[in-house]
Every structure is written in structure tokens, then in C-alpha cells.
Amino acid sequence: MSFEVENTGTVHFVGAGPGDAELITVKGARLLREADVVVYAGSLVDRELVRTYAPDAEVWDSAAMNLEETTRVLAQAVADGKRAVRLHTGDPSIYGAIQEQMAELDRLGIGYAVVPGVTSAFAAAAILKQELTLPEVSQTVIITRLAGRTPVPERESLAKIAQIGATLVIYLSVSMIERVVEELLQGAYTPETPAAVVAKASWPDEQVVEGTLADIAAKVKEAGIGKQALILVGDVLRARREGMKARSLLYDKGFSHEFRTGIVT
Ligand SMILES: C[S@@+](CC[C@H](N)C(=O)[O-])C[C@H]1O[C@@H](n2cnc3c(N)ncnc32)[C@H](O)[C@@H]1O
């Protein structure tokens, strides 16, 4: 099965991954290498990554551009028969503002495809060496944020989501960490609930701060973390310190499934 698509005539939205240039997908790297024009999110994607994979491309930093301008550059590239990549940090589908870009391309009759990337939540979990879904602790991961200039629907307020008690990965909110803690304490979490903040995950200057809801805000301030960071919260974070409550059945020797016969020895 091939996922190859013709590059010209199609804008590729590509997830660059969380920072480390080796965390882009093989397909994303190939599309960048083949690109004539790259529009990249300069506030979050390292220019070095673009230089590494697309040294000869015409490069635009979208940080200083509006939607009409990025669309114009991409549309012009396609009209000129050039290969165009729109490069986003992490995975484009998470807080990537790609829907409106795709709608503009639809309006202009320009084709596009999306190549996923490693979202920063998974880079943070990797750095922490932490599984986010542990048996008998939490089997649900919620990606969310506090409202900023972008509002969050009332039914998804952190205080409401906090009633579930699942593993949370909170984007775009570290500068408001006191409010995050305040809202989480209105739900299933307690001051003892473990929390971690990972800043610039997979970058050379990444930072990790760990604590509980009682002290994480102070620790984050002390570490000087003000942006490009994730807040992870939930009882799964206890496992490394306190051991696991239960093991997964998946590799249990008595558990059989389609690919393995369970033989208890
Ligand atoms: C506009 S959102 C983009 C998210 C991106 N699409 C993703 O999948 O990771 C930017 C936010 O993502 C998070 N973020 C992005 N890269 C990060 C990294 N390397 N380390 C920690 N957090 C990161 C931060 O919360 C930041 O404020």
C-alpha cells in the first residue's frame, strides 16, 4: 500500500514534531526535501529544522503573516507548478489552526493533504518516561487548554473536565498555571495529585519540573518557565515513584488473544 501522492498541485500540511529534527516523520522529511516553497510556523518550529531538510527552498516564516498572506504564498506556489509545504509544530491537528487554511484552499480549488507529526504531549511523555494510560489508574487522556484569546466552550472548562479525573495534558496554559491548579482542585484532583511541566520538549534546552498540584505553580515560576510548555496532571504520574497498581493484561502470560495463546506455566 502506498501513501504517495503527486506533490505538485497539492499543498502538504506537515507536522514537524515537537522540536528535535529527528522526530519529524520520514514522509514529512521527504516532502520538505522535495519542497520548492516552505511556509513554517517560525514561533515554534526551529529554523534549523527547515534548513536541514529544505536548504534550497524559498522559506516564509508565518509568524509575521496573516491567513490571507500564507494562502497567497501557497496558492502562488501551486499556480507556478512548485511543491509547497506548510510546516506546523507537533501535529497540525492539535491547536494548529489548519482548518481555516484548508477552507481557504477549498475556496480556491487547491488540493491539499495532511501529514501527521508527533504532538508535544507524546514528546513530553517520552521525556518523563511515562505511560499516560495505566490499568486501574486512568485509561483516558484529555488534551485541553485554558481559554486565552481563543475561547473554550463553557462545557469544556477545566473545572468541568477535572470532574472526570483522567490523565490531562494541558497545552497553551503554563503562563496561567495558578488558574489551572485552582480549576483542577474543583474536580477530582487533590493537592497531592502529581503534576509535571515539560518545557521545550525535545529541544536542547528542554526543562522538566515535577511536583504536585500543591507546589507545581511555585516550582514552575521558580524555574522561569513562561511559555512553550505542557502541564501533565494525573495519578498515572505516581507510577514511577510509587510503583504500579496493576500490570496491563496485554503481555500477561495467562492472557491469550488473536496473536498469542495464553499458556500459564
Ligand atoms: C499552538 S500550540 C501547537 C501545538 C502543536 N500542534 C503540537 O501538536 O504540539 C502551542 C503549544 O503547544 C505546546 N508545545 C508545542 N511544542 C512544545 C514543546 N516542544 N514542548 C512543550 N510544549 C510544546 C505548548 O503548550 C505551546 O504553548
PDB file of C-alpha atoms and ligand atoms in Angstrom:
ATOM      1  CA  MET A   1       0.000   0.000   0.000  1.00  0.00           C
ATOM      2  CA  SER A   2       1.399   3.394  -0.916  1.00  0.00           C
ATOM      3  CA  PHE A   3       0.541   6.742   0.562  1.00  0.00           C
ATOM      4  CA  GLU A   4       2.454   8.580  -2.139  1.00  0.00           C
ATOM      5  CA  VAL A   5       0.642  11.492  -3.702  1.00  0.00           C
ATOM      6  CA  GLU A   6       1.665  13.759  -6.510  1.00  0.00           C
ATOM      7  CA  ASN A   7       3.469  16.697  -4.887  1.00  0.00           C
ATOM      8  CA  THR A   8       2.820  19.477  -7.354  1.00  0.00           C
ATOM      9  CA  GLY A   9      -0.685  20.900  -7.356  1.00  0.00           C
ATOM     10  CA  THR A  10      -1.094  19.866  -3.723  1.00  0.00           C
ATOM     11  CA  VAL A  11      -0.202  21.794  -0.599  1.00  0.00           C
ATOM     12  CA  HIS A  12       1.145  19.497   2.109  1.00  0.00           C
ATOM     13  CA  PHE A  13       0.444  20.416   5.704  1.00  0.00           C
ATOM     14  CA  VAL A  14       3.254  18.667   7.554  1.00  0.00           C
ATOM     15  CA  GLY A  15       3.725  18.097  11.271  1.00  0.00           C
ATOM     16  CA  ALA A  16       7.319  18.951  12.172  1.00  0.00           C
ATOM     17  CA  GLY A  17       7.161  17.184  15.539  1.00  0.00           C
ATOM     18  CA  PRO A  18       7.963  18.818  18.869  1.00  0.00           C
ATOM     19  CA  GLY A  19      11.415  20.208  18.082  1.00  0.00           C
ATOM     20  CA  ASP A  20      14.092  17.541  17.641  1.00  0.00           C
ATOM     21  CA  ALA A  21      14.701  17.389  13.881  1.00  0.00           C
ATOM     22  CA  GLU A  22      14.770  13.584  14.048  1.00  0.00           C
ATOM     23  CA  LEU A  23      11.200  13.481  15.329  1.00  0.00           C
ATOM     24  CA  ILE A  24       9.648  14.507  12.029  1.00  0.00           C
ATOM     25  CA  THR A  25       8.161  11.567  10.087  1.00  0.00           C
ATOM     26  CA  VAL A  26      10.078  10.034   7.186  1.00  0.00           C
ATOM     27  CA  LYS A  27       7.319  11.228   4.880  1.00  0.00           C
ATOM     28  CA  GLY A  28       7.370  14.757   6.284  1.00  0.00           C
ATOM     29  CA  ALA A  29      11.146  14.933   5.831  1.00  0.00           C
ATOM     30  CA  ARG A  30      10.861  13.717   2.238  1.00  0.00           C
ATOM     31  CA  LEU A  31       8.207  16.294   1.402  1.00  0.00           C
ATOM     32  CA  LEU A  32      10.382  19.031   2.886  1.00  0.00           C
ATOM     33  CA  ARG A  33      13.393  17.841   0.872  1.00  0.00           C
ATOM     34  CA  GLU A  34      11.291  17.957  -2.292  1.00  0.00           C
ATOM     35  CA  ALA A  35       9.660  21.305  -1.484  1.00  0.00           C
ATOM     36  CA  ASP A  36      10.262  24.436  -3.536  1.00  0.00           C
ATOM     37  CA  VAL A  37       8.325  26.649  -1.118  1.00  0.00           C
ATOM     38  CA  VAL A  38       8.002  26.193   2.658  1.00  0.00           C
ATOM     39  CA  VAL A  39       5.785  28.275   4.928  1.00  0.00           C
ATOM     40  CA  TYR A  40       6.686  27.385   8.506  1.00  0.00           C
ATOM     41  CA  ALA A  41       5.448  28.411  11.939  1.00  0.00           C
ATOM     42  CA  GLY A  42       8.582  30.288  12.961  1.00  0.00           C
ATOM     43  CA  SER A  43       7.442  30.993  16.511  1.00  0.00           C
ATOM     44  CA  LEU A  44       7.503  27.265  17.334  1.00  0.00           C
ATOM     45  CA  VAL A  45       9.370  25.361  14.609  1.00  0.00           C
ATOM     46  CA  ASP A  46      13.148  25.589  14.665  1.00  0.00           C
ATOM     47  CA  ARG A  47      14.536  27.376  11.572  1.00  0.00           C
ATOM     48  CA  GLU A  48      17.399  24.870  11.756  1.00  0.00           C
ATOM     49  CA  LEU A  49      14.991  22.007  11.044  1.00  0.00           C
ATOM     50  CA  VAL A  50      13.810  23.782   7.905  1.00  0.00           C
ATOM     51  CA  ARG A  51      17.395  24.485   6.871  1.00  0.00           C
ATOM     52  CA  THR A  52      18.334  20.843   7.415  1.00  0.00           C
ATOM     53  CA  TYR A  53      15.594  19.350   5.269  1.00  0.00           C
ATOM     54  CA  ALA A  54      14.903  22.126   2.776  1.00  0.00           C
ATOM     55  CA  PRO A  55      18.159  24.081   2.387  1.00  0.00           C
ATOM     56  CA  ASP A  56      17.324  25.358  -1.096  1.00  0.00           C
ATOM     57  CA  ALA A  57      13.616  26.068  -0.716  1.00  0.00           C
ATOM     58  CA  GLU A  58      12.058  29.518  -0.662  1.00  0.00           C
ATOM     59  CA  VAL A  59      11.156  29.843   3.032  1.00  0.00           C
ATOM     60  CA  TRP A  60       8.474  32.007   4.622  1.00  0.00           C
ATOM     61  CA  ASP A  61       8.023  32.460   8.369  1.00  0.00           C
ATOM     62  CA  SER A  62       4.287  32.551   9.071  1.00  0.00           C
ATOM     63  CA  ALA A  63       4.807  34.201  12.480  1.00  0.00           C
ATOM     64  CA  ALA A  64       4.669  37.598  10.796  1.00  0.00           C
ATOM     65  CA  MET A  65       1.977  36.697   8.237  1.00  0.00           C
ATOM     66  CA  ASN A  66      -1.816  36.570   8.291  1.00  0.00           C
ATOM     67  CA  LEU A  67      -4.076  33.894   6.783  1.00  0.00           C
ATOM     68  CA  GLU A  68      -4.524  35.772   3.505  1.00  0.00           C
ATOM     69  CA  GLU A  69      -0.748  36.142   3.125  1.00  0.00           C
ATOM     70  CA  THR A  70       0.117  32.496   3.851  1.00  0.00           C
ATOM     71  CA  THR A  71      -2.684  31.386   1.490  1.00  0.00           C
ATOM     72  CA  ARG A  72      -1.414  33.692  -1.238  1.00  0.00           C
ATOM     73  CA  VAL A  73       2.134  32.279  -0.983  1.00  0.00           C
ATOM     74  CA  LEU A  74       0.897  28.675  -1.060  1.00  0.00           C
ATOM     75  CA  ALA A  75      -1.578  29.329  -3.893  1.00  0.00           C
ATOM     76  CA  GLN A  76       1.077  31.100  -5.961  1.00  0.00           C
ATOM     77  CA  ALA A  77       3.480  28.186  -5.466  1.00  0.00           C
ATOM     78  CA  VAL A  78       0.852  25.745  -6.723  1.00  0.00           C
ATOM     79  CA  ALA A  79      -0.013  28.018  -9.664  1.00  0.00           C
ATOM     80  CA  ASP A  80       3.686  28.088 -10.603  1.00  0.00           C
ATOM     81  CA  GLY A  81       3.861  24.287 -10.547  1.00  0.00           C
ATOM     82  CA  LYS A  82       6.021  24.362  -7.406  1.00  0.00           C
ATOM     83  CA  ARG A  83       5.867  21.953  -4.487  1.00  0.00           C
ATOM     84  CA  ALA A  84       4.574  23.658  -1.363  1.00  0.00           C
ATOM     85  CA  VAL A  85       4.807  22.593   2.278  1.00  0.00           C
ATOM     86  CA  ARG A  86       3.017  24.287   5.155  1.00  0.00           C
ATOM     87  CA  LEU A  87       5.030  23.204   8.195  1.00  0.00           C
ATOM     88  CA  HIS A  88       3.433  23.159  11.635  1.00  0.00           C
ATOM     89  CA  THR A  89       4.833  22.331  15.040  1.00  0.00           C
ATOM     90  CA  GLY A  90       3.937  18.978  16.598  1.00  0.00           C
ATOM     91  CA  ASP A  91       0.879  17.559  14.899  1.00  0.00           C
ATOM     92  CA  PRO A  92      -1.040  20.002  12.716  1.00  0.00           C
ATOM     93  CA  SER A  93      -4.423  18.840  14.026  1.00  0.00           C
ATOM     94  CA  ILE A  94      -3.749  19.990  17.590  1.00  0.00           C
ATOM     95  CA  TYR A  95      -4.150  23.765  18.018  1.00  0.00           C
ATOM     96  CA  GLY A  96      -2.663  24.098  14.526  1.00  0.00           C
ATOM     97  CA  ALA A  97      -5.232  26.499  13.018  1.00  0.00           C
ATOM     98  CA  ILE A  98      -5.159  24.399   9.853  1.00  0.00           C
ATOM     99  CA  GLN A  99      -8.920  24.151   9.327  1.00  0.00           C
ATOM    100  CA  GLU A 100      -9.241  27.742   8.190  1.00  0.00           C
ATOM    101  CA  GLN A 101      -6.215  27.339   5.928  1.00  0.00           C
ATOM    102  CA  MET A 102      -7.764  24.265   4.316  1.00  0.00           C
ATOM    103  CA  ALA A 103     -11.072  26.123   3.923  1.00  0.00           C
ATOM    104  CA  GLU A 104      -9.245  28.890   2.041  1.00  0.00           C
ATOM    105  CA  LEU A 105      -7.602  26.324  -0.242  1.00  0.00           C
ATOM    106  CA  ASP A 106     -11.026  24.709  -0.799  1.00  0.00           C
ATOM    107  CA  ARG A 107     -12.379  28.100  -1.797  1.00  0.00           C
ATOM    108  CA  LEU A 108      -9.575  28.456  -4.341  1.00  0.00           C
ATOM    109  CA  GLY A 109      -9.976  24.891  -5.608  1.00  0.00           C
ATOM    110  CA  ILE A 110      -6.459  23.903  -4.498  1.00  0.00           C
ATOM    111  CA  GLY A 111      -5.850  20.359  -3.298  1.00  0.00           C
ATOM    112  CA  TYR A 112      -4.064  19.551  -0.075  1.00  0.00           C
ATOM    113  CA  ALA A 113      -3.028  16.670   2.155  1.00  0.00           C
ATOM    114  CA  VAL A 114      -2.052  16.471   5.812  1.00  0.00           C
ATOM    115  CA  VAL A 115       0.967  14.559   7.107  1.00  0.00           C
ATOM    116  CA  PRO A 116       0.750  13.943  10.861  1.00  0.00           C
ATOM    117  CA  GLY A 117       3.510  14.683  13.327  1.00  0.00           C
ATOM    118  CA  VAL A 118       4.477  13.835  16.903  1.00  0.00           C
ATOM    119  CA  THR A 119       2.475  16.142  19.104  1.00  0.00           C
ATOM    120  CA  SER A 120       4.321  17.664  22.055  1.00  0.00           C
ATOM    121  CA  ALA A 121       2.178  15.654  24.521  1.00  0.00           C
ATOM    122  CA  PHE A 122       3.865  12.490  23.365  1.00  0.00           C
ATOM    123  CA  ALA A 123       7.318  14.049  23.396  1.00  0.00           C
ATOM    124  CA  ALA A 124       6.679  15.139  26.998  1.00  0.00           C
ATOM    125  CA  ALA A 125       5.525  11.624  27.979  1.00  0.00           C
ATOM    126  CA  ALA A 126       8.676  10.204  26.391  1.00  0.00           C
ATOM    127  CA  ILE A 127      10.918  12.611  28.285  1.00  0.00           C
ATOM    128  CA  LEU A 128       9.182  11.735  31.536  1.00  0.00           C
ATOM    129  CA  LYS A 129       9.412   8.018  30.604  1.00  0.00           C
ATOM    130  CA  GLN A 130       5.760   7.902  31.473  1.00  0.00           C
ATOM    131  CA  GLU A 131       2.856   5.885  30.072  1.00  0.00           C
ATOM    132  CA  LEU A 132      -0.247   8.070  30.065  1.00  0.00           C
ATOM    133  CA  THR A 133      -2.741   5.193  30.254  1.00  0.00           C
ATOM    134  CA  LEU A 134      -2.217   2.839  33.174  1.00  0.00           C
ATOM    135  CA  PRO A 135      -4.520  -0.037  34.128  1.00  0.00           C
ATOM    136  CA  GLU A 136      -6.716   0.711  37.131  1.00  0.00           C
ATOM    137  CA  VAL A 137      -5.451   4.306  37.247  1.00  0.00           C
ATOM    138  CA  SER A 138      -6.562   6.017  34.055  1.00  0.00           C
ATOM    139  CA  GLN A 139      -7.436   4.783  30.600  1.00  0.00           C
ATOM    140  CA  THR A 140      -8.272   8.219  29.252  1.00  0.00           C
ATOM    141  CA  VAL A 141      -6.056  11.091  28.151  1.00  0.00           C
ATOM    142  CA  ILE A 142      -7.590  14.510  27.673  1.00  0.00           C
ATOM    143  CA  ILE A 143      -5.829  17.164  25.635  1.00  0.00           C
ATOM    144  CA  THR A 144      -7.126  20.548  26.637  1.00  0.00           C
ATOM    145  CA  ARG A 145      -6.244  24.154  27.441  1.00  0.00           C
ATOM    146  CA  LEU A 146      -7.406  27.173  29.373  1.00  0.00           C
ATOM    147  CA  ALA A 147      -9.127  29.868  27.376  1.00  0.00           C
ATOM    148  CA  GLY A 148      -6.780  32.537  26.167  1.00  0.00           C
ATOM    149  CA  ARG A 149      -7.582  34.807  23.277  1.00  0.00           C
ATOM    150  CA  THR A 150      -9.218  31.693  21.842  1.00  0.00           C
ATOM    151  CA  PRO A 151     -12.276  30.919  23.967  1.00  0.00           C
ATOM    152  CA  VAL A 152     -13.024  27.422  25.279  1.00  0.00           C
ATOM    153  CA  PRO A 153     -16.667  26.253  25.254  1.00  0.00           C
ATOM    154  CA  GLU A 154     -18.154  26.512  28.750  1.00  0.00           C
ATOM    155  CA  ARG A 155     -18.943  22.792  28.878  1.00  0.00           C
ATOM    156  CA  GLU A 156     -15.191  22.132  28.432  1.00  0.00           C
ATOM    157  CA  SER A 157     -13.982  24.418  31.204  1.00  0.00           C
ATOM    158  CA  LEU A 158     -11.072  22.890  33.093  1.00  0.00           C
ATOM    159  CA  ALA A 159     -13.156  22.741  36.272  1.00  0.00           C
ATOM    160  CA  LYS A 160     -15.753  20.630  34.438  1.00  0.00           C
ATOM    161  CA  ILE A 161     -13.200  18.384  32.743  1.00  0.00           C
ATOM    162  CA  ALA A 162     -11.493  17.939  36.100  1.00  0.00           C
ATOM    163  CA  GLN A 163     -14.534  16.037  37.352  1.00  0.00           C
ATOM    164  CA  ILE A 164     -13.515  13.060  35.203  1.00  0.00           C
ATOM    165  CA  GLY A 165     -10.149  12.599  36.912  1.00  0.00           C
ATOM    166  CA  ALA A 166      -8.407  11.352  33.763  1.00  0.00           C
ATOM    167  CA  THR A 167      -4.806  11.992  32.702  1.00  0.00           C
ATOM    168  CA  LEU A 168      -4.667  15.574  31.455  1.00  0.00           C
ATOM    169  CA  VAL A 169      -2.252  17.149  29.032  1.00  0.00           C
ATOM    170  CA  ILE A 170      -2.793  20.887  29.093  1.00  0.00           C
ATOM    171  CA  TYR A 171      -1.433  22.963  26.226  1.00  0.00           C
ATOM    172  CA  LEU A 172      -1.079  26.749  25.927  1.00  0.00           C
ATOM    173  CA  SER A 173      -1.701  27.415  29.607  1.00  0.00           C
ATOM    174  CA  VAL A 174       1.554  27.365  31.558  1.00  0.00           C
ATOM    175  CA  SER A 175       1.585  31.144  31.959  1.00  0.00           C
ATOM    176  CA  MET A 176      -1.743  30.754  33.822  1.00  0.00           C
ATOM    177  CA  ILE A 177      -0.707  27.770  35.936  1.00  0.00           C
ATOM    178  CA  GLU A 178      -2.204  29.145  39.165  1.00  0.00           C
ATOM    179  CA  ARG A 179      -5.607  29.229  37.476  1.00  0.00           C
ATOM    180  CA  VAL A 180      -5.072  25.740  36.092  1.00  0.00           C
ATOM    181  CA  VAL A 181      -4.441  24.434  39.613  1.00  0.00           C
ATOM    182  CA  GLU A 182      -7.404  26.337  41.033  1.00  0.00           C
ATOM    183  CA  GLU A 183      -9.797  24.852  38.450  1.00  0.00           C
ATOM    184  CA  LEU A 184      -8.415  21.322  38.752  1.00  0.00           C
ATOM    185  CA  LEU A 185      -8.933  21.368  42.512  1.00  0.00           C
ATOM    186  CA  GLN A 186     -12.639  21.938  41.860  1.00  0.00           C
ATOM    187  CA  GLY A 187     -12.805  18.457  40.338  1.00  0.00           C
ATOM    188  CA  ALA A 188     -11.438  15.001  41.098  1.00  0.00           C
ATOM    189  CA  TYR A 189      -7.872  16.122  41.769  1.00  0.00           C
ATOM    190  CA  THR A 190      -6.401  16.957  45.169  1.00  0.00           C
ATOM    191  CA  PRO A 191      -3.366  18.974  46.288  1.00  0.00           C
ATOM    192  CA  GLU A 192      -1.499  15.628  46.369  1.00  0.00           C
ATOM    193  CA  THR A 193      -2.242  14.793  42.712  1.00  0.00           C
ATOM    194  CA  PRO A 194       1.058  14.611  40.828  1.00  0.00           C
ATOM    195  CA  ALA A 195       1.760  17.151  38.113  1.00  0.00           C
ATOM    196  CA  ALA A 196       4.633  17.714  35.706  1.00  0.00           C
ATOM    197  CA  VAL A 197       5.559  20.572  33.421  1.00  0.00           C
ATOM    198  CA  VAL A 198       7.729  19.919  30.383  1.00  0.00           C
ATOM    199  CA  ALA A 199       9.032  22.970  28.554  1.00  0.00           C
ATOM    200  CA  LYS A 200      10.521  22.839  25.057  1.00  0.00           C
ATOM    201  CA  ALA A 201      10.224  19.063  24.958  1.00  0.00           C
ATOM    202  CA  SER A 202      12.929  17.513  22.752  1.00  0.00           C
ATOM    203  CA  TRP A 203      14.779  20.832  22.273  1.00  0.00           C
ATOM    204  CA  PRO A 204      18.367  21.103  23.600  1.00  0.00           C
ATOM    205  CA  ASP A 205      17.134  23.422  26.363  1.00  0.00           C
ATOM    206  CA  GLU A 206      14.148  21.344  27.460  1.00  0.00           C
ATOM    207  CA  GLN A 207      13.122  21.633  31.114  1.00  0.00           C
ATOM    208  CA  VAL A 208      11.173  19.300  33.365  1.00  0.00           C
ATOM    209  CA  VAL A 209       9.568  20.303  36.642  1.00  0.00           C
ATOM    210  CA  GLU A 210       7.702  17.743  38.719  1.00  0.00           C
ATOM    211  CA  GLY A 211       5.598  18.124  41.826  1.00  0.00           C
ATOM    212  CA  THR A 212       2.004  18.023  42.960  1.00  0.00           C
ATOM    213  CA  LEU A 213      -0.888  20.387  42.453  1.00  0.00           C
ATOM    214  CA  ALA A 214       0.106  21.914  45.774  1.00  0.00           C
ATOM    215  CA  ASP A 215       3.539  23.068  44.639  1.00  0.00           C
ATOM    216  CA  ILE A 216       3.768  22.856  40.832  1.00  0.00           C
ATOM    217  CA  ALA A 217       2.859  26.516  40.236  1.00  0.00           C
ATOM    218  CA  ALA A 218       5.605  27.784  42.540  1.00  0.00           C
ATOM    219  CA  LYS A 219       8.142  25.362  41.036  1.00  0.00           C
ATOM    220  CA  VAL A 220       7.278  26.497  37.506  1.00  0.00           C
ATOM    221  CA  LYS A 221       7.702  30.164  38.459  1.00  0.00           C
ATOM    222  CA  GLU A 222      10.997  29.390  40.186  1.00  0.00           C
ATOM    223  CA  ALA A 223      12.237  27.581  37.058  1.00  0.00           C
ATOM    224  CA  GLY A 224      11.292  30.635  34.974  1.00  0.00           C
ATOM    225  CA  ILE A 225       9.055  28.666  32.615  1.00  0.00           C
ATOM    226  CA  GLY A 226       6.687  31.063  30.890  1.00  0.00           C
ATOM    227  CA  LYS A 227       5.768  29.515  27.546  1.00  0.00           C
ATOM    228  CA  GLN A 228       6.078  26.574  25.134  1.00  0.00           C
ATOM    229  CA  ALA A 229       5.364  24.120  27.880  1.00  0.00           C
ATOM    230  CA  LEU A 230       2.825  21.456  28.715  1.00  0.00           C
ATOM    231  CA  ILE A 231       1.211  20.654  32.031  1.00  0.00           C
ATOM    232  CA  LEU A 232       0.596  16.962  32.682  1.00  0.00           C
ATOM    233  CA  VAL A 233      -1.631  16.000  35.575  1.00  0.00           C
ATOM    234  CA  GLY A 234      -2.955  12.748  36.937  1.00  0.00           C
ATOM    235  CA  ASP A 235      -2.392   9.762  39.142  1.00  0.00           C
ATOM    236  CA  VAL A 236      -0.513   7.906  36.381  1.00  0.00           C
ATOM    237  CA  LEU A 237       2.431  10.139  37.296  1.00  0.00           C
ATOM    238  CA  ARG A 238       2.721   8.314  40.630  1.00  0.00           C
ATOM    239  CA  ALA A 239       3.774   5.055  38.985  1.00  0.00           C
ATOM    240  CA  ARG A 240       7.468   5.894  38.628  1.00  0.00           C
ATOM    241  CA  ARG A 241       7.783   6.929  42.260  1.00  0.00           C
ATOM    242  CA  GLU A 242       5.379   4.590  43.973  1.00  0.00           C
ATOM    243  CA  GLY A 243       5.217   1.591  41.630  1.00  0.00           C
ATOM    244  CA  MET A 244       2.329   0.353  39.568  1.00  0.00           C
ATOM    245  CA  LYS A 245      -1.124  -0.559  40.838  1.00  0.00           C
ATOM    246  CA  ALA A 246      -1.674  -3.224  38.194  1.00  0.00           C
ATOM    247  CA  ARG A 247       0.011  -4.504  35.101  1.00  0.00           C
ATOM    248  CA  SER A 248      -1.518  -4.446  31.655  1.00  0.00           C
ATOM    249  CA  LEU A 249      -3.104  -7.702  30.548  1.00  0.00           C
ATOM    250  CA  LEU A 250      -1.590  -7.317  27.112  1.00  0.00           C
ATOM    251  CA  TYR A 251       1.697  -9.050  27.983  1.00  0.00           C
ATOM    252  CA  ASP A 252       0.376 -11.170  30.824  1.00  0.00           C
ATOM    253  CA  LYS A 253       1.395 -14.791  30.257  1.00  0.00           C
ATOM    254  CA  GLY A 254      -2.102 -16.027  31.054  1.00  0.00           C
ATOM    255  CA  PHE A 255      -3.838 -13.681  28.655  1.00  0.00           C
ATOM    256  CA  SER A 256      -4.455 -15.060  25.184  1.00  0.00           C
ATOM    257  CA  HIS A 257      -5.528 -13.100  22.168  1.00  0.00           C
ATOM    258  CA  GLU A 258      -5.544 -13.285  18.406  1.00  0.00           C
ATOM    259  CA  PHE A 259      -1.753 -13.365  18.147  1.00  0.00           C
ATOM    260  CA  ARG A 260      -0.856 -15.370  21.257  1.00  0.00           C
ATOM    261  CA  THR A 261      -2.225 -18.430  23.041  1.00  0.00           C
ATOM    262  CA  GLY A 262      -2.270 -17.921  26.783  1.00  0.00           C
ATOM    263  CA  ILE A 263      -0.313 -20.694  28.449  1.00  0.00           C
ATOM    264  CA  VAL A 264       0.001 -20.425  32.198  1.00  0.00           C
ATOM    265  CA  THR A 265       3.239 -22.016  33.273  1.00  0.00           C
TER     266      THR A 265
HETATM  267  C1  LIG B   1      -0.204  26.475  19.127  1.00  0.00           C
HETATM  268  S1  LIG B   1       0.066  25.073  20.116  1.00  0.00           S
HETATM  269  C2  LIG B   1       0.663  23.944  18.919  1.00  0.00           C
HETATM  270  C3  LIG B   1       0.700  22.508  19.373  1.00  0.00           C
HETATM  271  C4  LIG B   1       1.298  21.574  18.348  1.00  0.00           C
HETATM  272  N1  LIG B   1       0.484  21.497  17.170  1.00  0.00           N
HETATM  273  C5  LIG B   1       1.555  20.172  18.902  1.00  0.00           C
HETATM  274  O1  LIG B   1       0.984  19.221  18.369  1.00  0.00           O
HETATM  275  O2  LIG B   1       2.343  20.049  19.841  1.00  0.00           O
HETATM  276  C6  LIG B   1       1.495  25.539  21.004  1.00  0.00           C
HETATM  277  C7  LIG B   1       1.549  24.918  22.359  1.00  0.00           C
HETATM  278  O3  LIG B   1       1.941  23.579  22.239  1.00  0.00           O
HETATM  279  C8  LIG B   1       2.778  23.212  23.304  1.00  0.00           C
HETATM  280  N2  LIG B   1       4.103  22.870  22.764  1.00  0.00           N
HETATM  281  C9  LIG B   1       4.480  22.901  21.475  1.00  0.00           C
HETATM  282  N3  LIG B   1       5.730  22.425  21.346  1.00  0.00           N
HETATM  283  C10 LIG B   1       6.144  22.087  22.579  1.00  0.00           C
HETATM  284  C11 LIG B   1       7.334  21.518  23.102  1.00  0.00           C
HETATM  285  N4  LIG B   1       8.352  21.192  22.309  1.00  0.00           N
HETATM  286  N5  LIG B   1       7.417  21.297  24.420  1.00  0.00           N
HETATM  287  C12 LIG B   1       6.376  21.595  25.243  1.00  0.00           C
HETATM  288  N6  LIG B   1       5.225  22.136  24.812  1.00  0.00           N
HETATM  289  C13 LIG B   1       5.108  22.369  23.492  1.00  0.00           C
HETATM  290  C14 LIG B   1       2.826  24.398  24.265  1.00  0.00           C
HETATM  291  O4  LIG B   1       1.778  24.245  25.187  1.00  0.00           O
HETATM  292  C15 LIG B   1       2.556  25.532  23.313  1.00  0.00           C
HETATM  293  O5  LIG B   1       2.001  26.627  24.003  1.00  0.00           O
END
